[in-house]
Short mmCIF file of C-alpha atoms and ligand atoms in Angstrom, two decimals:
data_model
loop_
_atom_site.label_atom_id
_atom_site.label_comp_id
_atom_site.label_asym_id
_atom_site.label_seq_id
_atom_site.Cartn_x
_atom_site.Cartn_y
_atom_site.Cartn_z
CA UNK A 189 0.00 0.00 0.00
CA UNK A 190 1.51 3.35 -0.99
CA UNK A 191 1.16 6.35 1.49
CA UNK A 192 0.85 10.03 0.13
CA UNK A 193 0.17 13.11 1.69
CA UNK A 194 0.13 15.60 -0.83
CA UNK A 195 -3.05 16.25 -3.55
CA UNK A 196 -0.57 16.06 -6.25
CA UNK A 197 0.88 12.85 -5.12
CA UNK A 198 -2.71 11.73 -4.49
CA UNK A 199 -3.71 12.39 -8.09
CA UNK A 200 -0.69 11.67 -9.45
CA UNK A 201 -1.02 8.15 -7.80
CA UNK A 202 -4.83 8.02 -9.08
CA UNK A 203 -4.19 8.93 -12.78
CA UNK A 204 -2.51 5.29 -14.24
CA UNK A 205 -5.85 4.03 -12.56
CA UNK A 206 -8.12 6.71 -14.18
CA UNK A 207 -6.74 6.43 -17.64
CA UNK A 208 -7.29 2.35 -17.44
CA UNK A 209 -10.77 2.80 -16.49
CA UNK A 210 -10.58 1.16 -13.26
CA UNK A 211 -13.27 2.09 -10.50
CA UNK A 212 -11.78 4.59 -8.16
CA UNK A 213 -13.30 3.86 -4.42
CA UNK A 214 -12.33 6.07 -1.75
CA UNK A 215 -13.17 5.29 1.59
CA UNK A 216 -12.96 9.10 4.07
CA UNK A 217 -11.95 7.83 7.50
CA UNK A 218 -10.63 10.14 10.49
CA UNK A 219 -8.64 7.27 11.58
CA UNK A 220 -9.14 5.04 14.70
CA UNK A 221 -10.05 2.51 12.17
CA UNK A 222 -12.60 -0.23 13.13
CA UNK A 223 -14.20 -3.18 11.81
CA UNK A 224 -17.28 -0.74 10.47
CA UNK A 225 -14.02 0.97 8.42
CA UNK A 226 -12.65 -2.42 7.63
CA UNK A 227 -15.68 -3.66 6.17
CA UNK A 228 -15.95 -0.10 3.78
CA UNK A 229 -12.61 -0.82 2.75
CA UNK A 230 -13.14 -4.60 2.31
CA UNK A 231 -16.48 -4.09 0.36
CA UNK A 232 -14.33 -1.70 -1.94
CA UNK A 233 -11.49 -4.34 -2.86
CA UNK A 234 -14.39 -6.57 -3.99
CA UNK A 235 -16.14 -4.14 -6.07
CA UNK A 236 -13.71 -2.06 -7.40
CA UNK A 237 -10.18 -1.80 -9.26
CA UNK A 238 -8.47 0.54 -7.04
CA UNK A 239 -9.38 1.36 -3.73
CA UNK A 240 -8.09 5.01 -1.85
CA UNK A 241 -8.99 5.29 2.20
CA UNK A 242 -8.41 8.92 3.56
CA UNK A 243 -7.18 9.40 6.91
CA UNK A 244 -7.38 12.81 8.02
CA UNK A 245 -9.08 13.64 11.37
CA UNK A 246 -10.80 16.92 10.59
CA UNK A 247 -10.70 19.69 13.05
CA UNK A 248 -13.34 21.39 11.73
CA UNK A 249 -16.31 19.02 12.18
CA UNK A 250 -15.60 19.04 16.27
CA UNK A 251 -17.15 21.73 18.16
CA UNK A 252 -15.72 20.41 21.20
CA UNK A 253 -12.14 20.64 21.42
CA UNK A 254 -11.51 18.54 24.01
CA UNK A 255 -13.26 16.01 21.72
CA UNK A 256 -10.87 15.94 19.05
CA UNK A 257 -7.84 16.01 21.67
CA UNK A 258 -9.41 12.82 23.22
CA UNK A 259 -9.85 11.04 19.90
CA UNK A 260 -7.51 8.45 19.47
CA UNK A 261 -4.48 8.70 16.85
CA UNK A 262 -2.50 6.30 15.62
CA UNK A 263 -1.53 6.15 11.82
CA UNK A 264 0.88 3.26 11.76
CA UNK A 265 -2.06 0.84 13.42
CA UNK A 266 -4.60 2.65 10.94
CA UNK A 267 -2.17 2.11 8.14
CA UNK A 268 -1.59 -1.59 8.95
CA UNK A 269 -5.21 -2.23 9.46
CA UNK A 270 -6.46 -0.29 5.84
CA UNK A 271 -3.57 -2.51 4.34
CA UNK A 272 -4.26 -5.88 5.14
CA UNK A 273 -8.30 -4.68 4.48
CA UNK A 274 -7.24 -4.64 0.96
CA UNK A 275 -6.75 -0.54 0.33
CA UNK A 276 -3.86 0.07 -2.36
CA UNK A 277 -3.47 3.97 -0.88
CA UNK A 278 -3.63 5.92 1.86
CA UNK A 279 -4.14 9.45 1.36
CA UNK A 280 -2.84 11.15 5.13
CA UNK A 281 -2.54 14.87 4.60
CA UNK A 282 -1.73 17.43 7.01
CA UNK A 283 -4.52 19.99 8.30
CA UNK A 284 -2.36 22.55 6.71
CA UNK A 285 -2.51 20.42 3.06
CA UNK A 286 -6.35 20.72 3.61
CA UNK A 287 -7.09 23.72 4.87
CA UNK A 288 -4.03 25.90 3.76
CA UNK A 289 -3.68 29.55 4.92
CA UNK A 290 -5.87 31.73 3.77
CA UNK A 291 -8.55 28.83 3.10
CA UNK A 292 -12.18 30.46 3.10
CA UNK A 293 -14.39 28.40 1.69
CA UNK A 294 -17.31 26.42 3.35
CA UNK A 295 -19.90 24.12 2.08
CA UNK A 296 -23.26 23.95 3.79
CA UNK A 297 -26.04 21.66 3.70
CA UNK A 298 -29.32 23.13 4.47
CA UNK A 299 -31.95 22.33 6.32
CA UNK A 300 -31.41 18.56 6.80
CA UNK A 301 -28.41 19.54 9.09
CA UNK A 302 -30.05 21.82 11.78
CA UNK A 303 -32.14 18.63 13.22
CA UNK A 304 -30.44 15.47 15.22
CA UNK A 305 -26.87 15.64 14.94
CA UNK A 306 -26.55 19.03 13.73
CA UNK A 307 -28.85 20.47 16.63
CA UNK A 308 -26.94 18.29 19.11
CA UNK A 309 -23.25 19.07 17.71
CA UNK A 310 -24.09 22.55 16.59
CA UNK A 311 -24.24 23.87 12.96
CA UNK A 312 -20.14 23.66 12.37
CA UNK A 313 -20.33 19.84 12.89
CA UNK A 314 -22.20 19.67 9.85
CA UNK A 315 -20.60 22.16 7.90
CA UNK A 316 -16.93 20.68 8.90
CA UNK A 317 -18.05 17.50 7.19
CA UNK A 318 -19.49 18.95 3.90
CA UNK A 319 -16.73 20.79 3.32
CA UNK A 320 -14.26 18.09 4.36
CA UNK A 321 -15.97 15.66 2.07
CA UNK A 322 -16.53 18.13 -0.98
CA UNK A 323 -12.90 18.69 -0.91
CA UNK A 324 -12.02 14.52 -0.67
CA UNK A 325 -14.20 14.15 -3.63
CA UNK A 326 -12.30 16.85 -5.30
CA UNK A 327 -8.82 15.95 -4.47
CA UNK A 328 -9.66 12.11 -5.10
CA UNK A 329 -12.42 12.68 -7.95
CA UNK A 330 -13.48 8.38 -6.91
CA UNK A 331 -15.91 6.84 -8.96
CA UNK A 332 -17.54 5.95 -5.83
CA UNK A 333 -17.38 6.36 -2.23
CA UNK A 334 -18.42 4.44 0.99
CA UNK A 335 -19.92 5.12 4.28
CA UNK A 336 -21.48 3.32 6.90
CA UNK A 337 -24.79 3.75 7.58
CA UNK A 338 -24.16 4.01 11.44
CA UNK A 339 -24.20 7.57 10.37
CA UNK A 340 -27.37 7.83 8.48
CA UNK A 341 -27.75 11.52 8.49
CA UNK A 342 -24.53 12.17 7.31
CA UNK A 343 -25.17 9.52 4.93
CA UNK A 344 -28.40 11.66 3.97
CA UNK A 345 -26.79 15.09 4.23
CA UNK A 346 -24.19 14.18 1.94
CA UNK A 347 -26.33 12.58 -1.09
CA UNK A 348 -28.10 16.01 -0.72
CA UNK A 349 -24.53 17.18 -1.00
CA UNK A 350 -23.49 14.96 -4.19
CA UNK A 351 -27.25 15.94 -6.27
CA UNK A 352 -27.13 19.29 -5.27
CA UNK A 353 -23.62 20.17 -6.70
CA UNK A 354 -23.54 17.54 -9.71
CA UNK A 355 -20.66 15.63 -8.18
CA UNK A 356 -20.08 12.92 -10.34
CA UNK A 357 -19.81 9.92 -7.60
CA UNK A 358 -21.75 7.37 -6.32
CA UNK A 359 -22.84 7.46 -2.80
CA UNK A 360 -23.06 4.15 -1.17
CA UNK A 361 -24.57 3.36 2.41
CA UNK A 362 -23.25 -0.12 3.91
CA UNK A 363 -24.74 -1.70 6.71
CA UNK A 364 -23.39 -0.84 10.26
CA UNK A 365 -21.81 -3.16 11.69
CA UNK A 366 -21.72 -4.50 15.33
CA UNK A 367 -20.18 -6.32 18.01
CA UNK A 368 -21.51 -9.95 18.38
CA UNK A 369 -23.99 -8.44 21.69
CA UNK A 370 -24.99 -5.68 19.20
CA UNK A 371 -23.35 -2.91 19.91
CA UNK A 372 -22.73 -0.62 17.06
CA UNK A 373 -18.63 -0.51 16.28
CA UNK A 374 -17.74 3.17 17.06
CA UNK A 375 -14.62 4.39 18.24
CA UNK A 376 -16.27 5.73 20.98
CA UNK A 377 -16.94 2.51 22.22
CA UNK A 378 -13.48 2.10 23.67
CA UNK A 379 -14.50 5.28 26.08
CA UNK A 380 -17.33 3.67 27.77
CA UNK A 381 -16.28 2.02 31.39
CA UNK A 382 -17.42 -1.68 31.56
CA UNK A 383 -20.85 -0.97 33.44
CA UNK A 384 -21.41 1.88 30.36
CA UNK A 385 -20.43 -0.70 27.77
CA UNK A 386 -23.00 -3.38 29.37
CA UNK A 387 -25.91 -0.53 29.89
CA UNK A 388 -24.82 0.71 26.63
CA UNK A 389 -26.15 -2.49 24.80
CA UNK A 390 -30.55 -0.91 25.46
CA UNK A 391 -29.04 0.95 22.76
CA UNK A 392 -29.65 -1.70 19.72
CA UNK A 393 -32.07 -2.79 22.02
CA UNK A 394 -34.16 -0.21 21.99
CA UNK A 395 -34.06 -0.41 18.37
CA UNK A 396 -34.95 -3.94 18.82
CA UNK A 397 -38.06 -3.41 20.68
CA UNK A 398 -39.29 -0.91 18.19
CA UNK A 399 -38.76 -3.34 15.19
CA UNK A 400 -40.79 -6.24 17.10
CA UNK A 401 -43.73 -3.89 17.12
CA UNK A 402 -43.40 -3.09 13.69
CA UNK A 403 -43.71 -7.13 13.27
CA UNK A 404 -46.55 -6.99 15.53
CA UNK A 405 -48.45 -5.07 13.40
CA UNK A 406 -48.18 -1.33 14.85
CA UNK A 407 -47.55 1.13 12.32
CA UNK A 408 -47.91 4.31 14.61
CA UNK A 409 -44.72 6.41 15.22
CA UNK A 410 -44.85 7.57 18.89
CA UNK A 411 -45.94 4.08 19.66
CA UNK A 412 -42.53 3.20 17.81
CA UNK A 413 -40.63 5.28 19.49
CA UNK A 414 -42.04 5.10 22.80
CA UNK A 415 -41.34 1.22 22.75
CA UNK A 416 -37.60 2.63 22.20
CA UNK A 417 -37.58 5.09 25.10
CA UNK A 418 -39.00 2.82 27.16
CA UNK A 419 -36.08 0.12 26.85
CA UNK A 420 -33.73 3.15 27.45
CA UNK A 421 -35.45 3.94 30.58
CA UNK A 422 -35.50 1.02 31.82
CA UNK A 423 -31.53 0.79 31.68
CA UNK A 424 -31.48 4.12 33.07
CA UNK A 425 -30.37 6.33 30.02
CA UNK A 426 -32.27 9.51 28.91
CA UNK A 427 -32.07 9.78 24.91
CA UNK A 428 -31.41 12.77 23.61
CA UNK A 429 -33.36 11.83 20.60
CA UNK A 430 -35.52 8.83 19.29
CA UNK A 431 -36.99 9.74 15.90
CA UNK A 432 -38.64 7.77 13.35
CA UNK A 433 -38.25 9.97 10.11
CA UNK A 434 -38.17 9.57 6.51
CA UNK A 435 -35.29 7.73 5.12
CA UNK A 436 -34.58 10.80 2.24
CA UNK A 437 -35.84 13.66 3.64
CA UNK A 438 -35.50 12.85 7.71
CA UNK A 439 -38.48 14.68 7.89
CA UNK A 440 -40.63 13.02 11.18
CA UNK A 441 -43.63 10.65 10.41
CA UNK A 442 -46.85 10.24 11.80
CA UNK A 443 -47.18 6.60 10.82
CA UNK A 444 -44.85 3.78 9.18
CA UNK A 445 -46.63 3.09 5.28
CA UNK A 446 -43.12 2.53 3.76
CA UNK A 447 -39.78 2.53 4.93
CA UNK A 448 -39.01 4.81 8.17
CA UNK A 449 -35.75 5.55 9.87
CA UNK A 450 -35.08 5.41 13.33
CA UNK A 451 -33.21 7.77 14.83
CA UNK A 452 -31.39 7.82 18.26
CA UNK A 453 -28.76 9.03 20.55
CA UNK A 454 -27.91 8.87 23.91
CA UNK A 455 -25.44 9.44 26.41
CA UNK A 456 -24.28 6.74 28.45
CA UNK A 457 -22.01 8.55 31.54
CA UNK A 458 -19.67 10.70 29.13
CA UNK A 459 -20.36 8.99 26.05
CA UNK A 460 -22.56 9.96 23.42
CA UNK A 461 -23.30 7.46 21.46
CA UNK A 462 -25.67 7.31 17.97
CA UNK A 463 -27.31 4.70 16.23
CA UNK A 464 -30.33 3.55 13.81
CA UNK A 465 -32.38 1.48 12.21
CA UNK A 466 -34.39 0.99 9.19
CA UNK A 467 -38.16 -0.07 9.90
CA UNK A 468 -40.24 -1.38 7.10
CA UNK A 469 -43.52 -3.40 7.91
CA UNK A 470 -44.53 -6.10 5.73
CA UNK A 471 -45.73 -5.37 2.23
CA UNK A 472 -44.67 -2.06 2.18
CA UNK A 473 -43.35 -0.95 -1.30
CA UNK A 474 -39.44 -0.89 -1.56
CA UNK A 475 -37.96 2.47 -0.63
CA UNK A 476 -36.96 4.07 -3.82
CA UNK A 477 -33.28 3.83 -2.79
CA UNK A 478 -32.75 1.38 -0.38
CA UNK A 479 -30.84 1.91 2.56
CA UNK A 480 -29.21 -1.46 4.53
CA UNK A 481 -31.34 -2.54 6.86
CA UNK A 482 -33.40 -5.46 7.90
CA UNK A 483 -36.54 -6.07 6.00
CA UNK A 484 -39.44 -7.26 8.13
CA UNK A 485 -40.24 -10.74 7.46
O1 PAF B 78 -17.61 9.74 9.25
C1 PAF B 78 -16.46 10.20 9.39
O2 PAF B 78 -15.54 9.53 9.84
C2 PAF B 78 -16.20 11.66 9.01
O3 PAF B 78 -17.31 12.45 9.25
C3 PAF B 78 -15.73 11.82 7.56
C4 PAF B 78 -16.82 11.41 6.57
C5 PAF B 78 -14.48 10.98 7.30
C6 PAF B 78 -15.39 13.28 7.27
O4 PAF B 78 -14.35 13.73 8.10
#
């Protein structure tokens, strides 16, 4: 696997590829890679001829400083890890190759970024990762790149992104993955004390509880989401959020006719934590583009 750190080298690297028509796949990470990362980069070697994983851990999507000084750094593991995943490049730049002096430039995703994360993390959260990402697609100009759809609104905000500005890449959701109890892989897993990480698991089941009433037959939202809270409660952890919202627009909805997205996160002691899951009842028509998620039998 070659490292480069520079948007020449990272093009320069790129263009053999581009001129033989191989699928470009780029995979944006902030490091502290996980299995949900591994999977990304794993899914790309399978599906595509060359595959690119950015590691840059963006200052300017944290509006908490002392969050980005806690998160944890270590390219040599992340660059051992993307390797044997299957990436053929890592792209590591330096904040000042990113954002260079005298950089001005934002991008900013209305409206579907003021609710949820945006309202929680505060409107630069949002705009750091628009901007970050619009850039990566510019430096790397991939065929295709890869998320995981632990982050759905991000996921959401940045196909808005893509259509709006007639980026010429395909977005692609993968499932989130989780530890064998359930847990979704975050790296913010590794902060939670071992009575957090065993309360932490009403997370997924929350989500859980809601999807068995879906199966049940109830189609009603707060009913949905009040099954959620509920299991939450009952581990003693006050969500910030539980939402069930459409999968495109995350607007809320009354009552689940097609596919709905459930929305939640919660702290658990220091730890904020996020998660989701897609909800769709029995003989509903397939979302028009479906997200990874169980399908109700
Ligand atoms: O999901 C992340 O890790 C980050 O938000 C991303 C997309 C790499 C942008 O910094």
């Amino acid at each position: 696997m070659m490292v480069v750190r520079t948007v020449a080298e990272l093009r320069a690297a790129l263009r053999p590829h581009r001129t033989a028509q191989h699928s470009i796949a780029l995979v944006p990470t902030m490091g502290a890679l996980h299995e949900g990362h591994l999977s990304l980069i794993r899914h790309a070697r399978a599906h595509d001829g060359v595959v690119a994983v950015s590691l840059f851990l963006n200052p300017s999507q944290f509006n908490e400083r002392s969050d980005l000084e806690r998160y944890p750094r270590n390219e040599r593991r992340d660059a051992a890890l993307a390797e044997a995943a299957g990436a053929d490049l890592l792209f590591a730049p330096s904040v000042e190759e990113v954002y260079p002096p005298g950089f001005a430039t934002s991008v900013e995703v209305l409206g579907l970024t003021e609710r949820f994360e945006g309202a929680a993390r505060g409107s630069e959260h949002f705009r750091g990762v628009t901007t970050v990402v619009t850039k990566l697609l510019c430096m790397a100009l991939p065929d295709v790149t890869y998320f995981g759809q632990k982050d759905a609104q991000q996921v959401v905000v940045i196909r808005r992104l893509v259509e709006d500005l007639n980026l010429p890449v395909r977005i692609e959701a993968l499932p989130t993955v989780r530890e064998p109890d359930g847990l979704a892989m975050s790296s913010r897993n590794a902060l939670l004390s071992a009575e957090e990480r065993h309360r932490a698991l009403a997370i997924p089941a929350a989500l859980d509880a809601a999807r068995e009433r879906v199966i049940a037959g109830e189609r009603a939202a707060s009913t949905l989401v009040e099954a959620g809270v509920a299991r939450l409660h009952a581990s003693g952890i006050e969500p910030e959020y539980v939402s069930l919202v459409d999968p495109d627009t995350l607007e809320p909805i009354d009552t689940l006719t097609g596919a709905g997205l459930l929305v939640l996160a919660a702290r658990v002691g220091h730890v904020r934590l996020i998660d989701n899951a897609v909800l769709v009842p029995q003989g509903a028509p397939n979302p028009r583009r479906p997200l990874p998620g169980k399908a109700l039998a």
